[in-house]
Amino acid sequence: MEHLKSGWDLFLLPRTWHKRLNDSLVSLLPGILLVGFFDVLVYRTRSIFLDFIIGSPAAKAGKALLFILTVAAVGFLDVLCAAWPIADLCRFIARKNNKFIIPGFNIILMKSYAYSHLLFYPVLLIYNPTGLQMEKLLDRNINPATRIIIIVLYVWSLLQIAVQPAILLRTVGIKSKLDFSEKLLVAVVMFIWLNLEGQAIMFIIELAYKLFASLYGMP
């Protein structure tokens, strides 16, 4: 485990982790699957995993294969669409102002985005039937410790919208020589873009759900 030198290392990942990020495509692939699995499981309005994989006994092998392909496709689209345009913006600013930016920065930022999802995997506990679902807060007999855990996880899920861009911005700061004003511009664009891109990914997951429903029937 990385040595944490400050509180920022806990929330934004240690500087040494950011420094070790490279442009190897091989180590990006697991990150794509991590993102895809996270996206599909966190979308609980109509859950592919709960409704078609766990909740339905029919044609499990075929559905499992399609589920894996869906996870891979969603993860690839999310990582590519979230990080690549931001990386291009950083490279454009660096070239325009004669600032250093590390070669292979697009892949590096994609990795930063992908693996930053690991910090938020615990929030899946409140969006899936684990005994820590949000609905448990309505139960007056719930254990106080359980209630606190659910609330903490819910707050952490809300903070993802701010913490994840901050992680990416830390990667930008470590892998380039952009100055404060340039990074501030990147931060504003990143915040807006990631929110828009997130909505698009949710739409894609909704389409995937409809595909499962058309193939296997509504649960």
mmCIF file of C-alpha atoms in Angstrom:
data_model
loop_
_atom_site.group_PDB
_atom_site.id
_atom_site.type_symbol
_atom_site.label_atom_id
_atom_site.label_comp_id
_atom_site.label_asym_id
_atom_site.label_seq_id
_atom_site.Cartn_x
_atom_site.Cartn_y
_atom_site.Cartn_z
ATOM 1 C CA MET A 1 0.000 0.000 0.000
ATOM 2 C CA GLU A 2 1.203 3.496 -0.845
ATOM 3 C CA HIS A 3 2.582 5.568 2.021
ATOM 4 C CA LEU A 4 0.165 8.432 2.633
ATOM 5 C CA LYS A 5 2.038 11.680 3.212
ATOM 6 C CA SER A 6 -1.060 13.855 3.580
ATOM 7 C CA GLY A 7 -4.828 13.775 3.693
ATOM 8 C CA TRP A 8 -4.878 14.643 0.002
ATOM 9 C CA ASP A 9 -3.109 11.354 -0.713
ATOM 10 C CA LEU A 10 -6.017 9.509 0.870
ATOM 11 C CA PHE A 11 -8.669 11.168 -1.293
ATOM 12 C CA LEU A 12 -6.737 12.008 -4.462
ATOM 13 C CA LEU A 13 -4.369 8.997 -4.472
ATOM 14 C CA PRO A 14 -0.664 9.328 -3.596
ATOM 15 C CA ARG A 15 1.631 11.369 -5.817
ATOM 16 C CA THR A 16 3.814 8.294 -6.280
ATOM 17 C CA TRP A 17 0.827 6.472 -7.803
ATOM 18 C CA HIS A 18 0.243 9.293 -10.274
ATOM 19 C CA LYS A 19 3.954 9.400 -11.125
ATOM 20 C CA ARG A 20 3.982 5.684 -11.953
ATOM 21 C CA LEU A 21 1.124 5.937 -14.439
ATOM 22 C CA ASN A 22 2.383 5.131 -17.929
ATOM 23 C CA ASP A 23 1.011 4.756 -21.447
ATOM 24 C CA SER A 24 0.901 0.951 -21.507
ATOM 25 C CA LEU A 25 -2.346 -0.247 -23.059
ATOM 26 C CA VAL A 26 -2.115 -3.657 -21.401
ATOM 27 C CA SER A 27 -2.589 -2.274 -17.896
ATOM 28 C CA LEU A 28 -5.455 -0.086 -19.112
ATOM 29 C CA LEU A 29 -7.635 -3.071 -20.020
ATOM 30 C CA PRO A 30 -8.444 -4.172 -16.435
ATOM 31 C CA GLY A 31 -9.322 -0.566 -15.662
ATOM 32 C CA ILE A 32 -11.836 -0.522 -18.504
ATOM 33 C CA LEU A 33 -13.567 -3.577 -17.041
ATOM 34 C CA LEU A 34 -13.539 -1.997 -13.572
ATOM 35 C CA VAL A 35 -15.288 1.078 -14.926
ATOM 36 C CA GLY A 36 -17.819 -0.903 -16.936
ATOM 37 C CA PHE A 37 -18.728 -3.102 -13.991
ATOM 38 C CA PHE A 38 -19.025 -0.061 -11.730
ATOM 39 C CA ASP A 39 -21.235 1.810 -14.193
ATOM 40 C CA VAL A 40 -23.594 -1.109 -14.739
ATOM 41 C CA LEU A 41 -23.934 -1.898 -11.031
ATOM 42 C CA VAL A 42 -24.342 1.690 -9.850
ATOM 43 C CA TYR A 43 -27.236 2.252 -12.268
ATOM 44 C CA ARG A 44 -30.058 0.755 -10.258
ATOM 45 C CA THR A 45 -33.096 2.345 -11.925
ATOM 46 C CA ARG A 46 -33.297 -0.777 -14.053
ATOM 47 C CA SER A 47 -30.434 -3.078 -13.172
ATOM 48 C CA ILE A 48 -29.165 -5.487 -15.809
ATOM 49 C CA PHE A 49 -27.247 -7.421 -13.164
ATOM 50 C CA LEU A 50 -30.145 -7.834 -10.737
ATOM 51 C CA ASP A 51 -32.938 -8.327 -13.261
ATOM 52 C CA PHE A 52 -31.273 -10.551 -15.853
ATOM 53 C CA ILE A 53 -28.219 -12.171 -14.249
ATOM 54 C CA ILE A 54 -29.217 -12.814 -10.644
ATOM 55 C CA GLY A 55 -32.989 -12.553 -10.815
ATOM 56 C CA SER A 56 -33.617 -14.790 -13.823
ATOM 57 C CA PRO A 57 -32.567 -18.457 -14.034
ATOM 58 C CA ALA A 58 -33.062 -18.869 -17.785
ATOM 59 C CA ALA A 59 -30.186 -18.973 -20.304
ATOM 60 C CA LYS A 60 -27.601 -17.973 -17.735
ATOM 61 C CA ALA A 61 -24.558 -18.749 -19.901
ATOM 62 C CA GLY A 62 -25.732 -16.621 -22.808
ATOM 63 C CA LYS A 63 -26.782 -13.760 -20.568
ATOM 64 C CA ALA A 64 -23.523 -13.896 -18.642
ATOM 65 C CA LEU A 65 -21.527 -13.614 -21.870
ATOM 66 C CA LEU A 66 -23.665 -10.718 -23.076
ATOM 67 C CA PHE A 67 -23.309 -9.086 -19.666
ATOM 68 C CA ILE A 68 -19.510 -9.294 -19.840
ATOM 69 C CA LEU A 69 -19.547 -7.821 -23.347
ATOM 70 C CA THR A 70 -21.844 -5.042 -22.121
ATOM 71 C CA VAL A 71 -19.533 -4.295 -19.201
ATOM 72 C CA ALA A 72 -16.530 -4.148 -21.539
ATOM 73 C CA ALA A 73 -18.319 -1.912 -24.052
ATOM 74 C CA VAL A 74 -19.661 0.474 -21.415
ATOM 75 C CA GLY A 75 -16.278 0.635 -19.699
ATOM 76 C CA PHE A 76 -14.446 1.331 -22.949
ATOM 77 C CA LEU A 77 -16.857 4.075 -23.992
ATOM 78 C CA ASP A 78 -16.823 5.669 -20.545
ATOM 79 C CA VAL A 79 -13.034 5.709 -20.191
ATOM 80 C CA LEU A 80 -12.447 6.871 -23.756
ATOM 81 C CA CYS A 81 -15.120 9.560 -23.840
ATOM 82 C CA ALA A 82 -14.382 10.864 -20.346
ATOM 83 C CA ALA A 83 -10.604 11.138 -20.450
ATOM 84 C CA TRP A 84 -9.519 11.457 -24.084
ATOM 85 C CA PRO A 85 -11.081 14.893 -24.810
ATOM 86 C CA ILE A 86 -9.709 16.289 -21.539
ATOM 87 C CA ALA A 87 -6.267 14.936 -22.381
ATOM 88 C CA ASP A 88 -6.485 16.517 -25.835
ATOM 89 C CA LEU A 89 -7.376 19.840 -24.216
ATOM 90 C CA CYS A 90 -4.352 19.600 -21.915
ATOM 91 C CA ARG A 91 -2.068 18.764 -24.821
ATOM 92 C CA PHE A 92 -3.475 21.666 -26.851
ATOM 93 C CA ILE A 93 -2.867 24.124 -24.000
ATOM 94 C CA ALA A 94 0.634 22.740 -23.469
ATOM 95 C CA ARG A 95 1.551 23.066 -27.149
ATOM 96 C CA LYS A 96 0.069 26.543 -27.425
ATOM 97 C CA ASN A 97 2.017 27.830 -24.431
ATOM 98 C CA ASN A 98 5.182 25.768 -24.940
ATOM 99 C CA LYS A 99 4.650 23.804 -21.739
ATOM 100 C CA PHE A 100 5.859 20.287 -21.051
ATOM 101 C CA ILE A 101 3.375 17.431 -21.077
ATOM 102 C CA ILE A 102 4.454 13.816 -20.905
ATOM 103 C CA PRO A 103 4.212 11.699 -24.092
ATOM 104 C CA GLY A 104 1.312 9.257 -24.071
ATOM 105 C CA PHE A 105 -0.701 11.570 -21.853
ATOM 106 C CA ASN A 106 -4.054 10.470 -23.298
ATOM 107 C CA ILE A 107 -3.570 6.876 -22.160
ATOM 108 C CA ILE A 108 -2.187 8.033 -18.817
ATOM 109 C CA LEU A 109 -5.261 10.160 -18.109
ATOM 110 C CA MET A 110 -7.517 7.295 -19.177
ATOM 111 C CA LYS A 111 -5.776 5.109 -16.599
ATOM 112 C CA SER A 112 -6.143 7.753 -13.923
ATOM 113 C CA TYR A 113 -9.857 7.981 -14.635
ATOM 114 C CA ALA A 114 -10.334 4.225 -14.819
ATOM 115 C CA TYR A 115 -8.528 3.237 -11.640
ATOM 116 C CA SER A 116 -9.880 6.171 -9.641
ATOM 117 C CA HIS A 117 -13.167 4.250 -9.687
ATOM 118 C CA LEU A 118 -11.681 1.821 -7.163
ATOM 119 C CA LEU A 119 -12.102 4.487 -4.486
ATOM 120 C CA PHE A 120 -15.833 4.512 -5.130
ATOM 121 C CA TYR A 121 -16.485 0.782 -5.345
ATOM 122 C CA PRO A 122 -17.741 0.725 -1.719
ATOM 123 C CA VAL A 123 -20.752 2.845 -2.745
ATOM 124 C CA LEU A 124 -22.033 -0.138 -4.729
ATOM 125 C CA LEU A 125 -23.046 -1.581 -1.360
ATOM 126 C CA ILE A 126 -25.894 0.925 -1.059
ATOM 127 C CA TYR A 127 -27.130 0.432 -4.624
ATOM 128 C CA ASN A 128 -27.329 -3.365 -4.570
ATOM 129 C CA PRO A 129 -28.974 -5.947 -2.265
ATOM 130 C CA THR A 130 -26.185 -6.215 0.301
ATOM 131 C CA GLY A 131 -28.094 -5.326 3.457
ATOM 132 C CA LEU A 132 -26.785 -1.763 3.241
ATOM 133 C CA GLN A 133 -29.262 -0.429 0.688
ATOM 134 C CA MET A 134 -30.471 3.141 1.058
ATOM 135 C CA GLU A 135 -33.975 1.867 1.805
ATOM 136 C CA LYS A 136 -32.691 0.434 5.085
ATOM 137 C CA LEU A 137 -32.570 3.969 6.491
ATOM 138 C CA LEU A 138 -36.376 3.878 6.646
ATOM 139 C CA ASP A 139 -36.230 0.886 8.977
ATOM 140 C CA ARG A 140 -36.579 2.114 12.555
ATOM 141 C CA ASN A 141 -35.027 -1.097 13.855
ATOM 142 C CA ILE A 142 -31.812 -0.675 11.899
ATOM 143 C CA ASN A 143 -28.567 -0.980 13.832
ATOM 144 C CA PRO A 144 -27.059 2.492 14.512
ATOM 145 C CA ALA A 145 -23.684 1.390 13.155
ATOM 146 C CA THR A 146 -25.338 0.178 9.952
ATOM 147 C CA ARG A 147 -27.179 3.479 9.629
ATOM 148 C CA ILE A 148 -23.911 5.405 9.943
ATOM 149 C CA ILE A 149 -22.208 3.204 7.336
ATOM 150 C CA ILE A 150 -25.045 3.760 4.866
ATOM 151 C CA ILE A 151 -24.983 7.523 5.416
ATOM 152 C CA VAL A 152 -21.192 7.663 5.022
ATOM 153 C CA LEU A 153 -21.355 5.645 1.802
ATOM 154 C CA TYR A 154 -24.137 7.851 0.473
ATOM 155 C CA VAL A 155 -22.170 11.019 1.208
ATOM 156 C CA TRP A 156 -19.102 9.478 -0.431
ATOM 157 C CA SER A 157 -21.165 8.682 -3.525
ATOM 158 C CA LEU A 158 -22.246 12.324 -3.710
ATOM 159 C CA LEU A 159 -18.636 13.469 -3.425
ATOM 160 C CA GLN A 160 -17.599 11.449 -6.474
ATOM 161 C CA ILE A 161 -18.694 14.332 -8.692
ATOM 162 C CA ALA A 162 -15.961 16.491 -7.128
ATOM 163 C CA VAL A 163 -13.313 14.022 -5.982
ATOM 164 C CA GLN A 164 -12.882 12.214 -9.284
ATOM 165 C CA PRO A 165 -12.147 15.374 -11.321
ATOM 166 C CA ALA A 166 -9.720 16.387 -8.567
ATOM 167 C CA ILE A 167 -7.888 13.069 -8.984
ATOM 168 C CA LEU A 168 -7.604 13.643 -12.718
ATOM 169 C CA LEU A 169 -6.425 17.189 -12.127
ATOM 170 C CA ARG A 170 -3.700 15.861 -9.855
ATOM 171 C CA THR A 171 -2.557 13.609 -12.682
ATOM 172 C CA VAL A 172 -2.522 16.631 -14.985
ATOM 173 C CA GLY A 173 -0.438 18.580 -12.478
ATOM 174 C CA ILE A 174 2.103 15.796 -12.043
ATOM 175 C CA LYS A 175 2.401 14.767 -15.691
ATOM 176 C CA SER A 176 2.583 18.286 -17.150
ATOM 177 C CA LYS A 177 3.911 21.753 -16.425
ATOM 178 C CA LEU A 178 0.647 23.627 -16.894
ATOM 179 C CA ASP A 179 0.411 26.633 -14.608
ATOM 180 C CA PHE A 180 -2.393 27.408 -12.156
ATOM 181 C CA SER A 181 -4.606 29.372 -14.551
ATOM 182 C CA GLU A 182 -4.275 26.688 -17.218
ATOM 183 C CA LYS A 183 -5.141 23.938 -14.759
ATOM 184 C CA LEU A 184 -8.077 25.996 -13.520
ATOM 185 C CA LEU A 185 -9.440 26.140 -17.063
ATOM 186 C CA VAL A 186 -8.956 22.387 -17.399
ATOM 187 C CA ALA A 187 -10.726 21.846 -14.067
ATOM 188 C CA VAL A 188 -13.806 23.829 -15.119
ATOM 189 C CA VAL A 189 -14.052 22.074 -18.477
ATOM 190 C CA MET A 190 -13.434 18.707 -16.834
ATOM 191 C CA PHE A 191 -16.184 19.188 -14.254
ATOM 192 C CA ILE A 192 -18.746 20.106 -16.906
ATOM 193 C CA TRP A 193 -17.619 17.443 -19.363
ATOM 194 C CA LEU A 194 -17.583 14.557 -16.886
ATOM 195 C CA ASN A 195 -21.122 15.367 -15.796
ATOM 196 C CA LEU A 196 -22.393 15.479 -19.379
ATOM 197 C CA GLU A 197 -20.484 12.336 -20.289
ATOM 198 C CA GLY A 198 -21.868 10.551 -17.240
ATOM 199 C CA GLN A 199 -25.411 11.261 -18.383
ATOM 200 C CA ALA A 200 -24.588 9.855 -21.813
ATOM 201 C CA ILE A 201 -23.213 6.665 -20.253
ATOM 202 C CA MET A 202 -26.405 6.228 -18.233
ATOM 203 C CA PHE A 203 -28.366 6.514 -21.485
ATOM 204 C CA ILE A 204 -26.197 3.803 -23.049
ATOM 205 C CA ILE A 205 -26.806 1.524 -20.059
ATOM 206 C CA GLU A 206 -30.529 2.142 -20.456
ATOM 207 C CA LEU A 207 -30.254 1.043 -24.088
ATOM 208 C CA ALA A 208 -28.352 -2.066 -22.992
ATOM 209 C CA TYR A 209 -31.133 -2.861 -20.528
ATOM 210 C CA LYS A 210 -33.668 -2.638 -23.339
ATOM 211 C CA LEU A 211 -31.510 -4.985 -25.410
ATOM 212 C CA PHE A 212 -31.541 -7.561 -22.607
ATOM 213 C CA ALA A 213 -35.302 -7.115 -22.248
ATOM 214 C CA SER A 214 -35.863 -7.642 -25.969
ATOM 215 C CA LEU A 215 -33.749 -10.807 -25.965
ATOM 216 C CA TYR A 216 -34.839 -12.381 -22.688
ATOM 217 C CA GLY A 217 -38.138 -10.678 -21.868
ATOM 218 C CA MET A 218 -38.920 -8.211 -19.120
ATOM 219 C CA PRO A 219 -38.171 -9.568 -15.635
#
